[in-house]
């Protein structure tokens, strides 16, 4: 199943790279949880994550997210993602890498966590070693 998870993620990230940020909703299990890069590192359910993303994206113009690398680790997939955007109020551009651990069960993402440090992402996913 892990190869299929990688293929699904590759397709979603291809859409996100074009700015189609609604893509991929079908990947999330009903009870999926999310840990975004935000103050407090709060774990969010799907509705909480939607609200977070709506607020986050309202601050940016031309936000895109591209997969630089997708590494298969069985039920976990580690994605190095490249985010680009321009601050809506400030006009300041961001161009940054983040590391995302996707955990799958039965072909659906049950947990997604973002980190700015690749080693921290690997540790959080139990992939260090």
PDB file of C-alpha atoms in Angstrom:
ATOM      1  CA  UNK A   1       0.000   0.000   0.000  1.00  0.00           C
ATOM      2  CA  UNK A   2       2.899   2.401   0.671  1.00  0.00           C
ATOM      3  CA  UNK A   3       3.698   2.846  -3.035  1.00  0.00           C
ATOM      4  CA  UNK A   4       0.078   3.849  -3.649  1.00  0.00           C
ATOM      5  CA  UNK A   5       0.281   6.390  -0.811  1.00  0.00           C
ATOM      6  CA  UNK A   6       3.362   7.958  -2.407  1.00  0.00           C
ATOM      7  CA  UNK A   7       1.623   8.083  -5.800  1.00  0.00           C
ATOM      8  CA  UNK A   8      -1.451   9.754  -4.269  1.00  0.00           C
ATOM      9  CA  UNK A   9       0.692  12.328  -2.481  1.00  0.00           C
ATOM     10  CA  UNK A  10       2.684  13.034  -5.629  1.00  0.00           C
ATOM     11  CA  UNK A  11      -0.565  13.834  -7.469  1.00  0.00           C
ATOM     12  CA  UNK A  12      -1.804  16.114  -4.673  1.00  0.00           C
ATOM     13  CA  UNK A  13       1.493  17.987  -4.432  1.00  0.00           C
ATOM     14  CA  UNK A  14       1.493  18.450  -8.220  1.00  0.00           C
ATOM     15  CA  UNK A  15      -1.831  20.264  -7.841  1.00  0.00           C
ATOM     16  CA  UNK A  16      -0.643  22.278  -4.820  1.00  0.00           C
ATOM     17  CA  UNK A  17       2.425  23.382  -6.826  1.00  0.00           C
ATOM     18  CA  UNK A  18      -0.030  24.972  -9.285  1.00  0.00           C
ATOM     19  CA  UNK A  19      -1.856  26.738  -6.455  1.00  0.00           C
ATOM     20  CA  UNK A  20      -4.794  24.272  -6.465  1.00  0.00           C
ATOM     21  CA  UNK A  21      -4.873  23.980  -2.677  1.00  0.00           C
ATOM     22  CA  UNK A  22      -8.266  22.244  -2.471  1.00  0.00           C
ATOM     23  CA  UNK A  23      -6.724  19.099  -3.970  1.00  0.00           C
ATOM     24  CA  UNK A  24      -6.253  16.097  -1.715  1.00  0.00           C
ATOM     25  CA  UNK A  25      -9.241  16.396   0.597  1.00  0.00           C
ATOM     26  CA  UNK A  26     -10.112  12.792  -0.262  1.00  0.00           C
ATOM     27  CA  UNK A  27      -6.805  11.593   1.244  1.00  0.00           C
ATOM     28  CA  UNK A  28      -7.836  12.373   4.823  1.00  0.00           C
ATOM     29  CA  UNK A  29      -9.506   9.784   7.034  1.00  0.00           C
ATOM     30  CA  UNK A  30     -12.611  11.000   8.866  1.00  0.00           C
ATOM     31  CA  UNK A  31     -10.743  11.166  12.192  1.00  0.00           C
ATOM     32  CA  UNK A  32      -7.469  12.527  10.784  1.00  0.00           C
ATOM     33  CA  UNK A  33      -5.350  14.779  12.984  1.00  0.00           C
ATOM     34  CA  UNK A  34      -2.965  17.559  11.947  1.00  0.00           C
ATOM     35  CA  UNK A  35      -0.030  19.285  13.652  1.00  0.00           C
ATOM     36  CA  UNK A  36       0.772  22.434  11.646  1.00  0.00           C
ATOM     37  CA  UNK A  37       3.801  24.689  12.077  1.00  0.00           C
ATOM     38  CA  UNK A  38       2.113  27.108  14.446  1.00  0.00           C
ATOM     39  CA  UNK A  39       2.686  28.502  17.870  1.00  0.00           C
ATOM     40  CA  UNK A  40       1.759  25.917  20.478  1.00  0.00           C
ATOM     41  CA  UNK A  41       1.990  22.945  18.073  1.00  0.00           C
ATOM     42  CA  UNK A  42      -1.656  22.110  18.757  1.00  0.00           C
ATOM     43  CA  UNK A  43      -3.082  18.911  17.280  1.00  0.00           C
ATOM     44  CA  UNK A  44      -6.152  19.742  15.197  1.00  0.00           C
ATOM     45  CA  UNK A  45      -9.026  17.680  13.844  1.00  0.00           C
ATOM     46  CA  UNK A  46     -10.211  18.130  10.236  1.00  0.00           C
ATOM     47  CA  UNK A  47     -12.501  21.066  11.015  1.00  0.00           C
ATOM     48  CA  UNK A  48      -9.853  22.764  13.143  1.00  0.00           C
ATOM     49  CA  UNK A  49      -7.296  22.256  10.391  1.00  0.00           C
ATOM     50  CA  UNK A  50      -9.650  23.736   7.782  1.00  0.00           C
ATOM     51  CA  UNK A  51     -10.125  26.825   9.973  1.00  0.00           C
ATOM     52  CA  UNK A  52      -6.365  27.074  10.548  1.00  0.00           C
ATOM     53  CA  UNK A  53      -5.624  26.824   6.813  1.00  0.00           C
ATOM     54  CA  UNK A  54      -8.319  29.363   5.922  1.00  0.00           C
ATOM     55  CA  UNK A  55      -6.782  31.850   8.368  1.00  0.00           C
ATOM     56  CA  UNK A  56      -3.215  31.026   7.292  1.00  0.00           C
ATOM     57  CA  UNK A  57      -3.925  31.304   3.570  1.00  0.00           C
ATOM     58  CA  UNK A  58      -5.801  34.596   4.009  1.00  0.00           C
ATOM     59  CA  UNK A  59      -2.449  36.158   4.931  1.00  0.00           C
ATOM     60  CA  UNK A  60      -0.731  35.204   1.658  1.00  0.00           C
ATOM     61  CA  UNK A  61      -0.961  35.812  -2.072  1.00  0.00           C
ATOM     62  CA  UNK A  62       0.177  33.260  -4.661  1.00  0.00           C
ATOM     63  CA  UNK A  63       0.751  30.490  -2.096  1.00  0.00           C
ATOM     64  CA  UNK A  64       2.125  27.282  -3.617  1.00  0.00           C
ATOM     65  CA  UNK A  65       3.512  24.128  -2.089  1.00  0.00           C
ATOM     66  CA  UNK A  66       5.700  21.747  -4.104  1.00  0.00           C
ATOM     67  CA  UNK A  67       7.104  18.333  -3.131  1.00  0.00           C
ATOM     68  CA  UNK A  68      10.882  18.354  -3.491  1.00  0.00           C
ATOM     69  CA  UNK A  69      11.257  14.800  -2.194  1.00  0.00           C
ATOM     70  CA  UNK A  70       8.822  12.061  -1.183  1.00  0.00           C
ATOM     71  CA  UNK A  71      10.334   9.256   0.898  1.00  0.00           C
ATOM     72  CA  UNK A  72       8.382   6.062   1.497  1.00  0.00           C
ATOM     73  CA  UNK A  73       8.682   4.605   5.021  1.00  0.00           C
ATOM     74  CA  UNK A  74       5.876   2.038   4.978  1.00  0.00           C
ATOM     75  CA  UNK A  75       2.808   3.521   6.665  1.00  0.00           C
ATOM     76  CA  UNK A  76       4.660   6.850   6.966  1.00  0.00           C
ATOM     77  CA  UNK A  77       5.693   9.107   4.103  1.00  0.00           C
ATOM     78  CA  UNK A  78       8.173  11.946   4.656  1.00  0.00           C
ATOM     79  CA  UNK A  79       7.724  14.827   2.222  1.00  0.00           C
ATOM     80  CA  UNK A  80      10.158  17.696   1.832  1.00  0.00           C
ATOM     81  CA  UNK A  81       7.937  20.521   0.654  1.00  0.00           C
ATOM     82  CA  UNK A  82       8.893  23.875  -0.803  1.00  0.00           C
ATOM     83  CA  UNK A  83       6.459  26.648   0.092  1.00  0.00           C
ATOM     84  CA  UNK A  84       6.363  29.993  -1.714  1.00  0.00           C
ATOM     85  CA  UNK A  85       4.069  32.977  -1.203  1.00  0.00           C
ATOM     86  CA  UNK A  86       3.936  36.736  -0.817  1.00  0.00           C
ATOM     87  CA  UNK A  87       2.598  38.379   2.332  1.00  0.00           C
ATOM     88  CA  UNK A  88      -0.752  39.962   1.536  1.00  0.00           C
ATOM     89  CA  UNK A  89      -0.148  43.064   3.684  1.00  0.00           C
ATOM     90  CA  UNK A  90       3.638  43.237   3.743  1.00  0.00           C
ATOM     91  CA  UNK A  91       4.544  42.193   0.204  1.00  0.00           C
ATOM     92  CA  UNK A  92       7.358  40.105   1.711  1.00  0.00           C
ATOM     93  CA  UNK A  93       8.079  36.877  -0.170  1.00  0.00           C
ATOM     94  CA  UNK A  94       8.648  33.557   1.574  1.00  0.00           C
ATOM     95  CA  UNK A  95      10.590  30.717  -0.005  1.00  0.00           C
ATOM     96  CA  UNK A  96      11.047  27.952   2.541  1.00  0.00           C
ATOM     97  CA  UNK A  97      11.387  24.198   3.005  1.00  0.00           C
ATOM     98  CA  UNK A  98       9.230  22.232   5.436  1.00  0.00           C
ATOM     99  CA  UNK A  99       9.201  18.534   6.289  1.00  0.00           C
ATOM    100  CA  UNK A 100       5.874  16.757   6.522  1.00  0.00           C
ATOM    101  CA  UNK A 101       5.224  13.322   7.948  1.00  0.00           C
ATOM    102  CA  UNK A 102       2.076  11.718   6.583  1.00  0.00           C
ATOM    103  CA  UNK A 103       0.854   8.619   8.450  1.00  0.00           C
ATOM    104  CA  UNK A 104      -1.490   6.330   6.513  1.00  0.00           C
ATOM    105  CA  UNK A 105      -3.866   3.558   7.502  1.00  0.00           C
ATOM    106  CA  UNK A 106      -5.881   1.704   4.902  1.00  0.00           C
ATOM    107  CA  UNK A 107      -4.882   4.146   2.172  1.00  0.00           C
ATOM    108  CA  UNK A 108      -6.033   7.264   4.057  1.00  0.00           C
ATOM    109  CA  UNK A 109      -3.980   9.849   5.947  1.00  0.00           C
ATOM    110  CA  UNK A 110      -4.703   9.592   9.669  1.00  0.00           C
ATOM    111  CA  UNK A 111      -2.041  12.046  10.895  1.00  0.00           C
ATOM    112  CA  UNK A 112      -0.082  14.853   9.209  1.00  0.00           C
ATOM    113  CA  UNK A 113       2.685  16.816  10.955  1.00  0.00           C
ATOM    114  CA  UNK A 114       4.807  19.716   9.663  1.00  0.00           C
ATOM    115  CA  UNK A 115       8.310  20.611  10.928  1.00  0.00           C
ATOM    116  CA  UNK A 116      10.945  23.109   9.859  1.00  0.00           C
ATOM    117  CA  UNK A 117      13.816  20.793  10.864  1.00  0.00           C
ATOM    118  CA  UNK A 118      14.239  17.509   8.958  1.00  0.00           C
ATOM    119  CA  UNK A 119      15.754  15.703  11.947  1.00  0.00           C
ATOM    120  CA  UNK A 120      12.868  16.780  14.168  1.00  0.00           C
ATOM    121  CA  UNK A 121      10.391  15.514  11.573  1.00  0.00           C
ATOM    122  CA  UNK A 122      12.144  12.155  11.434  1.00  0.00           C
ATOM    123  CA  UNK A 123      12.220  11.872  15.249  1.00  0.00           C
ATOM    124  CA  UNK A 124       8.557  12.855  15.546  1.00  0.00           C
ATOM    125  CA  UNK A 125       7.691  10.096  13.101  1.00  0.00           C
ATOM    126  CA  UNK A 126       9.923   7.517  14.756  1.00  0.00           C
ATOM    127  CA  UNK A 127      12.104   7.401  11.643  1.00  0.00           C
ATOM    128  CA  UNK A 128      15.451   8.358  13.196  1.00  0.00           C
ATOM    129  CA  UNK A 129      18.110   5.777  13.338  1.00  0.00           C
TER     130      UNK A 129
END
